[in-house]
Tab-separated table of C-alpha atoms in Angstrom:
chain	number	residue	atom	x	y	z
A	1	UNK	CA	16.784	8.100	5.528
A	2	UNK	CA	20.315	9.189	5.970
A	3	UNK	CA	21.953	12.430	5.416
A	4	UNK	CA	25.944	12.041	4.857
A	5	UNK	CA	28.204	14.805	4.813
A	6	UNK	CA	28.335	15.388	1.066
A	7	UNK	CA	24.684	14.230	0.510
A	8	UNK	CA	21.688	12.126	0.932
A	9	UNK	CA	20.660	8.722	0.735
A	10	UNK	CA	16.713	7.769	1.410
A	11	UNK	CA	15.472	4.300	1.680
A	12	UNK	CA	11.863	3.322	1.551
A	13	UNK	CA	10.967	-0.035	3.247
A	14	UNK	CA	7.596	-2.080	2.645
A	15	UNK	CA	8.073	-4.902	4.340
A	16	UNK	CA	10.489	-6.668	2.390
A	17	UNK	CA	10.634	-4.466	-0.506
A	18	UNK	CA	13.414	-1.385	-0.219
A	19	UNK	CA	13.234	1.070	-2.457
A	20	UNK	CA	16.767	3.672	-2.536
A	21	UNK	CA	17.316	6.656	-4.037
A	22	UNK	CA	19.638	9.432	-3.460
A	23	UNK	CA	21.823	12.271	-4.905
A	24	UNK	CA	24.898	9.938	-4.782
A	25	UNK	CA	25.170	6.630	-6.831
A	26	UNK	CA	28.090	5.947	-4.779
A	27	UNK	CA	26.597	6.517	-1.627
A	28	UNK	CA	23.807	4.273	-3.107
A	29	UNK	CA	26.280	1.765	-4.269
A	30	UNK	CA	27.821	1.414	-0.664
A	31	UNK	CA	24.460	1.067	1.183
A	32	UNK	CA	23.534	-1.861	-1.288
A	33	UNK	CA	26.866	-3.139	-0.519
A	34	UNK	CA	26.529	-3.462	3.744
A	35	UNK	CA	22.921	-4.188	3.161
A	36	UNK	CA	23.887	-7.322	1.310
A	37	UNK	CA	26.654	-8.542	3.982
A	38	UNK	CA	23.976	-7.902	6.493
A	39	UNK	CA	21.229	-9.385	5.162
A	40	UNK	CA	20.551	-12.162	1.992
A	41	UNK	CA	18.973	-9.237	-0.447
A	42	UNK	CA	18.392	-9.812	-3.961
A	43	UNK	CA	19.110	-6.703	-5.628
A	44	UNK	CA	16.718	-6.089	-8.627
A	45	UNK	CA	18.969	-3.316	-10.104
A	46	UNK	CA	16.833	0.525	-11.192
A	47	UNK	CA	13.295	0.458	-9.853
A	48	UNK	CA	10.707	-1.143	-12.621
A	49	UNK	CA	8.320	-3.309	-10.341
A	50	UNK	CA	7.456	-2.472	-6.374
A	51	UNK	CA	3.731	-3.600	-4.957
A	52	UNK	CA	1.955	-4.082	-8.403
A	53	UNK	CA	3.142	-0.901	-10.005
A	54	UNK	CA	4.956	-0.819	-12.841
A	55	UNK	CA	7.647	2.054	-13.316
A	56	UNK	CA	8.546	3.617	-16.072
A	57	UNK	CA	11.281	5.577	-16.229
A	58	UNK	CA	12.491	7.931	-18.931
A	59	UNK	CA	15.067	11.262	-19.213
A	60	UNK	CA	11.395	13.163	-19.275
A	61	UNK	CA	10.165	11.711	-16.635
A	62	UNK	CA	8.908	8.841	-14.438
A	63	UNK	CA	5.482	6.918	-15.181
A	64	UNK	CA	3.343	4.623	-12.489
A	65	UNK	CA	0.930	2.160	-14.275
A	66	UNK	CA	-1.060	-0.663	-12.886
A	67	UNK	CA	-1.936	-2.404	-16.327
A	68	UNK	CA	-0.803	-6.098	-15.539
A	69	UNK	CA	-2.669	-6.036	-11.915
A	70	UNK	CA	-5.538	-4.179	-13.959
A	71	UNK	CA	-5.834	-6.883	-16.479
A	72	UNK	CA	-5.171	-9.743	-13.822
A	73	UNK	CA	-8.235	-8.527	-11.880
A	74	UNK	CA	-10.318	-7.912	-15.178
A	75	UNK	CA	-9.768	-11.370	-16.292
A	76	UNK	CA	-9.868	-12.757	-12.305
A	77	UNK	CA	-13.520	-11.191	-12.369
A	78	UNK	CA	-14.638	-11.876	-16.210
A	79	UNK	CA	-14.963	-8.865	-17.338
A	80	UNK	CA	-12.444	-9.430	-20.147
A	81	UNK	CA	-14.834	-8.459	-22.437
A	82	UNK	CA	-17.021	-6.127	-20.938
A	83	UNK	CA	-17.484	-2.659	-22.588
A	84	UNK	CA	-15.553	0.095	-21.649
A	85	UNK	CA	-16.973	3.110	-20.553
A	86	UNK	CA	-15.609	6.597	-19.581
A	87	UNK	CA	-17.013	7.476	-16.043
A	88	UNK	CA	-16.300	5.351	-13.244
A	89	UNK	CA	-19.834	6.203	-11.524
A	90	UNK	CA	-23.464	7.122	-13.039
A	91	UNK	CA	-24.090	10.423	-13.451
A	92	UNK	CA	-26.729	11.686	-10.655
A	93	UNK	CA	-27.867	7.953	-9.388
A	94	UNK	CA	-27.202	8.166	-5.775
A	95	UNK	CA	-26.735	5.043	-4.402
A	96	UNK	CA	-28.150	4.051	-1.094
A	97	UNK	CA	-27.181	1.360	1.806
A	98	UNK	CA	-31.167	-0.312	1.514
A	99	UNK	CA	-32.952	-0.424	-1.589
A	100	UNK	CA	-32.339	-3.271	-4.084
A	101	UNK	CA	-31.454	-7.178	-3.731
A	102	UNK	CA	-29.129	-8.500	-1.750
A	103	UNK	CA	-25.996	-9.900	-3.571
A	104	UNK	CA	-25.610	-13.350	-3.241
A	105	UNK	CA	-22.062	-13.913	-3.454
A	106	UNK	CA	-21.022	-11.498	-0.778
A	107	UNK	CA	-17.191	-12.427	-0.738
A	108	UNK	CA	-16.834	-12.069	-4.228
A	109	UNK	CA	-18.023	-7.890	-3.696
A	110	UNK	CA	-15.571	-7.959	-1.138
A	111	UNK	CA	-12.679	-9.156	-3.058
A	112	UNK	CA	-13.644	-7.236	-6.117
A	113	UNK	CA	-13.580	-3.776	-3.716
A	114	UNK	CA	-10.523	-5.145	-2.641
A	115	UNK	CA	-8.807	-5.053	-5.236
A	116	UNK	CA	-10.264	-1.728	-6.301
A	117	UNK	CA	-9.052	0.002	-3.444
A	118	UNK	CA	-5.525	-1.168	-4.439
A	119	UNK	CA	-6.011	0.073	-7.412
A	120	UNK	CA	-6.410	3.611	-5.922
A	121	UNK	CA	-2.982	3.700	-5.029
A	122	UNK	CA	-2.241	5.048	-7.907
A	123	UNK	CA	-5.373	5.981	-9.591
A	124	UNK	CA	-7.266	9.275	-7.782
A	125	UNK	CA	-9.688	8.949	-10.333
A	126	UNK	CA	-10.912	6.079	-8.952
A	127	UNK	CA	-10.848	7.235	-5.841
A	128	UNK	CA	-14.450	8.712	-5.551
A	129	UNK	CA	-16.153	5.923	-6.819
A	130	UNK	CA	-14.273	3.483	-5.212
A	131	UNK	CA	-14.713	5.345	-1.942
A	132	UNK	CA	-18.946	4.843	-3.121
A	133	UNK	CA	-19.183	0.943	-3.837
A	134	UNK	CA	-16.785	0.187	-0.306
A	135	UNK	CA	-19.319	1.481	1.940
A	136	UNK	CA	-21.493	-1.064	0.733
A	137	UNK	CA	-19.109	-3.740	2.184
A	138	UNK	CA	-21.433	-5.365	4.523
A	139	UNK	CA	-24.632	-5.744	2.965
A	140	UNK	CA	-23.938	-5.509	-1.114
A	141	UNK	CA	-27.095	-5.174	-2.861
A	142	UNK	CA	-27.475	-5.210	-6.856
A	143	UNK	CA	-27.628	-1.859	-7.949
A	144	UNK	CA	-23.843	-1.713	-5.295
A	145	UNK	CA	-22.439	-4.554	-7.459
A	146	UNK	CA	-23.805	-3.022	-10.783
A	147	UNK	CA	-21.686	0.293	-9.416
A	148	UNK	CA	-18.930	-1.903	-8.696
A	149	UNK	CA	-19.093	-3.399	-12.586
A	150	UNK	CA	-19.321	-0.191	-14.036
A	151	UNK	CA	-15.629	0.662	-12.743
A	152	UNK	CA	-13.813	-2.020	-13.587
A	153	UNK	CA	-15.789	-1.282	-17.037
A	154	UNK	CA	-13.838	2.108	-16.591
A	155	UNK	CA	-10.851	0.568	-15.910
A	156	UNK	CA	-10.990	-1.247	-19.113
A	157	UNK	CA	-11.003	2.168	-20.913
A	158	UNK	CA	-8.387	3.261	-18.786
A	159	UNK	CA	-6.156	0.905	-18.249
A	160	UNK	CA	-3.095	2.814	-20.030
A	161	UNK	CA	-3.511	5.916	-17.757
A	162	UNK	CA	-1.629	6.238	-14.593
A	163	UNK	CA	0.763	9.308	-13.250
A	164	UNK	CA	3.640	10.615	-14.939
A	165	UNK	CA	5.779	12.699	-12.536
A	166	UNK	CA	8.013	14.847	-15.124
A	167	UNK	CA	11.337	15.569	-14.485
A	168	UNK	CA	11.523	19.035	-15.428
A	169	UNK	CA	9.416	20.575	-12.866
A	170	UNK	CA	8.858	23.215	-10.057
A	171	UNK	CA	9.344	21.341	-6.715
A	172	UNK	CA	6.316	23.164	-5.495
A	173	UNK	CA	3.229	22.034	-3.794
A	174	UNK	CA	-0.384	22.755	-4.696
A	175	UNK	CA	-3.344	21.694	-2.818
A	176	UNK	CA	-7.047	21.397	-3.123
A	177	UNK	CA	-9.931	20.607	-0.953
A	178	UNK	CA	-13.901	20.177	-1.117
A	179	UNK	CA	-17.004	18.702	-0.092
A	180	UNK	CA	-20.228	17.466	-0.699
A	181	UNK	CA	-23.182	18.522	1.695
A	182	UNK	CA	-25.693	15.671	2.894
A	183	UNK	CA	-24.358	13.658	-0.160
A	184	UNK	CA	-24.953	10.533	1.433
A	185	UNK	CA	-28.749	9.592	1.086
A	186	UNK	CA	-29.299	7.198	3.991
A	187	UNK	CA	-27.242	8.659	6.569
A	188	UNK	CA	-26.984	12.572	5.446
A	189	UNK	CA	-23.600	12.292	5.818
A	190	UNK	CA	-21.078	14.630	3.904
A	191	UNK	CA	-18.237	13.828	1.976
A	192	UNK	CA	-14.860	15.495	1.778
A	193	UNK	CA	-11.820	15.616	-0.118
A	194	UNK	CA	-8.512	16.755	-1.184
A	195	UNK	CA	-5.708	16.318	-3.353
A	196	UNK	CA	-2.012	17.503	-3.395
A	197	UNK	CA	0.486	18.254	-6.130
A	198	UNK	CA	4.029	17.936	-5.918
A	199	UNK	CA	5.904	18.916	-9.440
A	200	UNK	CA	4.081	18.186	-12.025
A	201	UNK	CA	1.726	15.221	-10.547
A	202	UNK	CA	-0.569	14.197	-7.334
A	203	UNK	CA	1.177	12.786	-4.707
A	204	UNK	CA	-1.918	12.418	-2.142
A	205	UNK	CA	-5.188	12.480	-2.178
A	206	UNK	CA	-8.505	11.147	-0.251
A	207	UNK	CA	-12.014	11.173	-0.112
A	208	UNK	CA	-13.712	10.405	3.319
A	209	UNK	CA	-17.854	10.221	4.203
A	210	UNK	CA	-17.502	12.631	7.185
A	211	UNK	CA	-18.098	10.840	10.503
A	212	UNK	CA	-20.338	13.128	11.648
A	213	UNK	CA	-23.396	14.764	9.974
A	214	UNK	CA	-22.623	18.746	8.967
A	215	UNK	CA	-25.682	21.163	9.548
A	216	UNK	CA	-24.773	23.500	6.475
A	217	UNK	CA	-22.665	23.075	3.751
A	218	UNK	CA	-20.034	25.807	5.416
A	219	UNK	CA	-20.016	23.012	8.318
A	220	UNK	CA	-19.419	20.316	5.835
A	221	UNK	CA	-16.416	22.263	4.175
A	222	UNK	CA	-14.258	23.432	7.096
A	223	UNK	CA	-14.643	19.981	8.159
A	224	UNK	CA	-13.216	18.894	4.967
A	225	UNK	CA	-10.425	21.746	5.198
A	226	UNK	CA	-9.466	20.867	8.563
A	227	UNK	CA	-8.907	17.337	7.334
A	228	UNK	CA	-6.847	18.537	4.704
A	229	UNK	CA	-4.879	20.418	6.683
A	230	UNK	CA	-3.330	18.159	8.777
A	231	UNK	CA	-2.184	16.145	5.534
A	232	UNK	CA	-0.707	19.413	4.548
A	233	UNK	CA	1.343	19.293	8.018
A	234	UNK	CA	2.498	16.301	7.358
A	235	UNK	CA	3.386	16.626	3.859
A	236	UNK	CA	5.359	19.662	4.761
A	237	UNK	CA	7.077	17.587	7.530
A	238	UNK	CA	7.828	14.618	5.127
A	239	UNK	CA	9.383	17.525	2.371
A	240	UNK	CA	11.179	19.114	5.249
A	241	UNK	CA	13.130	15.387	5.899
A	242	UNK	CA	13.424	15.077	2.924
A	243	UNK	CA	15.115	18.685	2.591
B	1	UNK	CA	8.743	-28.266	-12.431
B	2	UNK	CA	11.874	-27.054	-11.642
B	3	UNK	CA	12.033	-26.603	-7.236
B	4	UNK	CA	10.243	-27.601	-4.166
B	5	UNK	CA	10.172	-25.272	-1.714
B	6	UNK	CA	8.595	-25.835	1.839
B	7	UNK	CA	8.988	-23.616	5.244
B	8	UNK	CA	8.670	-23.941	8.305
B	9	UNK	CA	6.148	-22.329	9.776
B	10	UNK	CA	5.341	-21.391	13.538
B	11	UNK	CA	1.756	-21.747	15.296
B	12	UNK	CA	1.630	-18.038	16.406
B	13	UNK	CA	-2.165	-18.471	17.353
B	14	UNK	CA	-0.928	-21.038	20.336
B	15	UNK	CA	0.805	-17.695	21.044
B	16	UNK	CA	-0.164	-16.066	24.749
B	17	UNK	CA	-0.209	-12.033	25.187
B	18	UNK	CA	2.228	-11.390	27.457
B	19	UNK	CA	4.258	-13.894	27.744
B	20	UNK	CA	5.324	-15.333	23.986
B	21	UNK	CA	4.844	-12.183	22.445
B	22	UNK	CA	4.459	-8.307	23.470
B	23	UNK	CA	4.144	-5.681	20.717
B	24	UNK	CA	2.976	-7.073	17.303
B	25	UNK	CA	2.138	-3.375	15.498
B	26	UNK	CA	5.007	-2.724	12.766
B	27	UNK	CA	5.267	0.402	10.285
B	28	UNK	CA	5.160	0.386	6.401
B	29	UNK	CA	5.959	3.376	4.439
B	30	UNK	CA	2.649	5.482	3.168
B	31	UNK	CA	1.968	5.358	-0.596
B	32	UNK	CA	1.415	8.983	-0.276
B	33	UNK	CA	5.716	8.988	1.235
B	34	UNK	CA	6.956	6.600	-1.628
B	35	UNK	CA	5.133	8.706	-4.092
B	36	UNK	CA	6.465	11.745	-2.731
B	37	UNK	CA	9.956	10.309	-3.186
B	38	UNK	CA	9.482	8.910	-6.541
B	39	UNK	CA	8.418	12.801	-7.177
B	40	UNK	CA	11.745	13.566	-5.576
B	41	UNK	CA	14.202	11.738	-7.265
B	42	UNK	CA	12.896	12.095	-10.626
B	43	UNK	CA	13.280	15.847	-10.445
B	44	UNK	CA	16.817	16.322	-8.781
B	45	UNK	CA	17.528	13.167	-11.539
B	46	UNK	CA	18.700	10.917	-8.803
B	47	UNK	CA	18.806	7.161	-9.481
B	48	UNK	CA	15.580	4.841	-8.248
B	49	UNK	CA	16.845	1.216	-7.069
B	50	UNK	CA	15.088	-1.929	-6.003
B	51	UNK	CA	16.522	-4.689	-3.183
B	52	UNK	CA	14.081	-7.194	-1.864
B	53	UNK	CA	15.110	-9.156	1.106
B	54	UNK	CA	14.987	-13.073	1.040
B	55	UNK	CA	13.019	-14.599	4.015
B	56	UNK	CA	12.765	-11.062	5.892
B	57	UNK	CA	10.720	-12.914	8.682
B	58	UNK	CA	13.657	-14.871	9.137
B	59	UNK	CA	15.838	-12.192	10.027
B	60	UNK	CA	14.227	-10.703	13.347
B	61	UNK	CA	16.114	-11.187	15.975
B	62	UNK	CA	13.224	-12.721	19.127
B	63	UNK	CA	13.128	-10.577	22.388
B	64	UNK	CA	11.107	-12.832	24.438
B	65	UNK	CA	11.668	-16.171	25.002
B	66	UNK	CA	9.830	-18.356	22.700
B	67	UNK	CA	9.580	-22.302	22.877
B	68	UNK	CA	8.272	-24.505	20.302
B	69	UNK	CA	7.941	-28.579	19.533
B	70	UNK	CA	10.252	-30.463	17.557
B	71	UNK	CA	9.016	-29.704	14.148
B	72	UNK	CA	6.917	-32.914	12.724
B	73	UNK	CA	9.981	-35.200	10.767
B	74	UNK	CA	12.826	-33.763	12.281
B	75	UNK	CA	12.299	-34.723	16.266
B	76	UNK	CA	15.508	-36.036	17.772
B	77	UNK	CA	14.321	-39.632	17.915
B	78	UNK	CA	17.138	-39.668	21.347
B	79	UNK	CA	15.006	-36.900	23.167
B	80	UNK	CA	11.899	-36.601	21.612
B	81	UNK	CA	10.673	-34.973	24.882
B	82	UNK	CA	12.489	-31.830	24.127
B	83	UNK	CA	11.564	-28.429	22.736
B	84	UNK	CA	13.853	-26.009	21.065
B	85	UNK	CA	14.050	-22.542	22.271
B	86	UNK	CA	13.887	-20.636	19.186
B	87	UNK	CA	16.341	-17.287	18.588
B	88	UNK	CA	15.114	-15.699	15.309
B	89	UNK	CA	11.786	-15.418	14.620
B	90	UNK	CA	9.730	-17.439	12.254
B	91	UNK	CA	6.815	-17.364	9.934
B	92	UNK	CA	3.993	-17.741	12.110
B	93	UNK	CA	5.306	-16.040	14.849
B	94	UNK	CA	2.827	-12.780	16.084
B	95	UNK	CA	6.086	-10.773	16.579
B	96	UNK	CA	7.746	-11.546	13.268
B	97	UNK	CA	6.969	-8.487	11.193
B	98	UNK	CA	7.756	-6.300	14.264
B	99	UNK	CA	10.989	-7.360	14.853
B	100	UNK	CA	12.310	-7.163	11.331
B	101	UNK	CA	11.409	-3.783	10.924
B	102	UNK	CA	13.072	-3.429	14.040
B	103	UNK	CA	16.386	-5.125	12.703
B	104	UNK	CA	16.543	-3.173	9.754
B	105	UNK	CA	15.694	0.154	11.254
């Protein structure tokens, strides 16, 4: 990021993929330029494509879909036609590290979390659930990879929804946090989570299994809110930069 | 089809700590950062573009000295005994990420 005298000019690098934005579109224009002379860049003109996402951008607003990596994984995993259903997870069935058979194909639950867990990137909903079938990484049992079926299931219901960050908004920040207590039924573990607003959409969000087990549920939440707090830290930091 | 392509590719695990290569860790932005900035721009209306750079790994410039064979069809048949002493990084190499995000930072 770069702050000129008249403005600012923020480029996000992934690797190979640059993403720049700024108040100035000449500004813009002349860091394009010198990045071209120094390097061989391909310059793919407004932002529509970057890691799997498609962007959609409007004068209301700005949308994030996955629905081509969605269906590409759906098809990958042959659930084309599967039924679509409108919870990612079973109601009440807790799921536990021991009880069932053990999946066979083992690599195959691993890719399909995998992918999954990209998926999150832009899907909090899926977040909890996801967060669920990936613990069962190392030993998948049936009733895991039935779990695991039953979201991309969801996924097939959903696979229009994403975020849309609307331009006319309140630059403000709004956070929540919360936990489980003992959810976990092998390990008593508790889970914890939060999930910031910026505008008029989330910007971050997580869901961890505590790493240690919480003796009440007041132990299991200020665990949770001390988690959250750092991200708020370092969200504030990353809005201060940005200015 | 319409291209071949083929690259040359390094064999980073013949790589030694220490001596071929020192720090391999490299940064990528957070989703959490990019969607922060997405949030960003779309409010104050400012434009979103998209540059992807060709070959990035073969951009770093190398800080240690690295040797490698002739690569397999292009030996110097004169003095085959030779190795090249490489100045950019390649794919393969442990260090290559690393050093292009420390070129383009």
């Amino acid at each position: 990021m770069k702050k000129t005298d008249h403005g600012i000019v923020v480029i996000v690098i992934y690797v190979d993929d640059l993403i720049i934005t700024g108040d100035s579109d000449a500004d813009i224009f002349d860091l394009k330029k010198l990045l071209k002379q120094k390097f061989e860049m391909k310059d793919l003109g407004e932002l529509h494509y970057f890691l799997g996402i498609e962007v959609v951008q409007s004068p209301k607003g700005i949308w994030l879909l996955q629905r081509q990596y969605a269906l590409n994984k759906l098809s990958k995993y042959g659930m084309m036609g599967c039924k679509p259903i409108s919870i990612p997870l079973e109601q009440n069935v807790k799921l536990s590290a021991n009880e069932g058979d053990l999946v066979e194909d083992t690599t195959m639950y691993r890719h399909i979390v995998g992918s999954l867990i990209y998926m999150t990137i832009i899907r909090p909903d899926l977040n909890y659930a996801v967060g669920v079938v990936s613990q069962f990484m190392q030993t998948p049992r049936k009733p895991h990879l039935d779990a695991v079926r039953r979201i991309l299931r969801y996924i097939k219901h959903t696979l229009q929804c994403g975020i849309f960050y609307e331009a006319k908004s309140q630059l403000q920040v709004h956070g929540y946090t919360n936990a489980d207590w003992a959810g976990n039924v092998s390990e008593r573990k508790s889970t914890s989570g939060f999930m910031f607003s910026f505008g008029s959409g989330v910007v971050s969000w997580n869901n961890k299994k505590q790493p240690i087990v919480a003796l009440s549920s007041m132990e299991a939440e200020y665990r949770g809110a001390t988690i959250t707090t750092c991200e708020v830290i370092w969200l504030q930091k990353l809005l201060l930069d940005l200015g | 089809m319409s291209r071949y392509k083929a690259r040359l590719v390094a064999k980073g695990y013949a790589q030694t700590y220490g001596i071929d290569y020192e720090e391999t860790y490299s940064p990528v932005a957070k989703m959490t950062t990019v969607r922060a900035i997405i949030v960003m721009a779309t409010t104050k209306g400012w434009s979103l573009h998209q540059m992807d750079v060709n070959n990035a790994f073969l951009h770093g410039d190398l800080q240690e000295e690295v040797y490698m064979e002739q690569p397999l069809g292009y030996v110097d048949q004169t003095r085959p005994n030779l190795v090249c002493r490489l100045k950019k990084t390649l794919y393969g190499l442990k260090q290559a990420l690393r050093a292009w995000s420390d070129k383009i930072s």
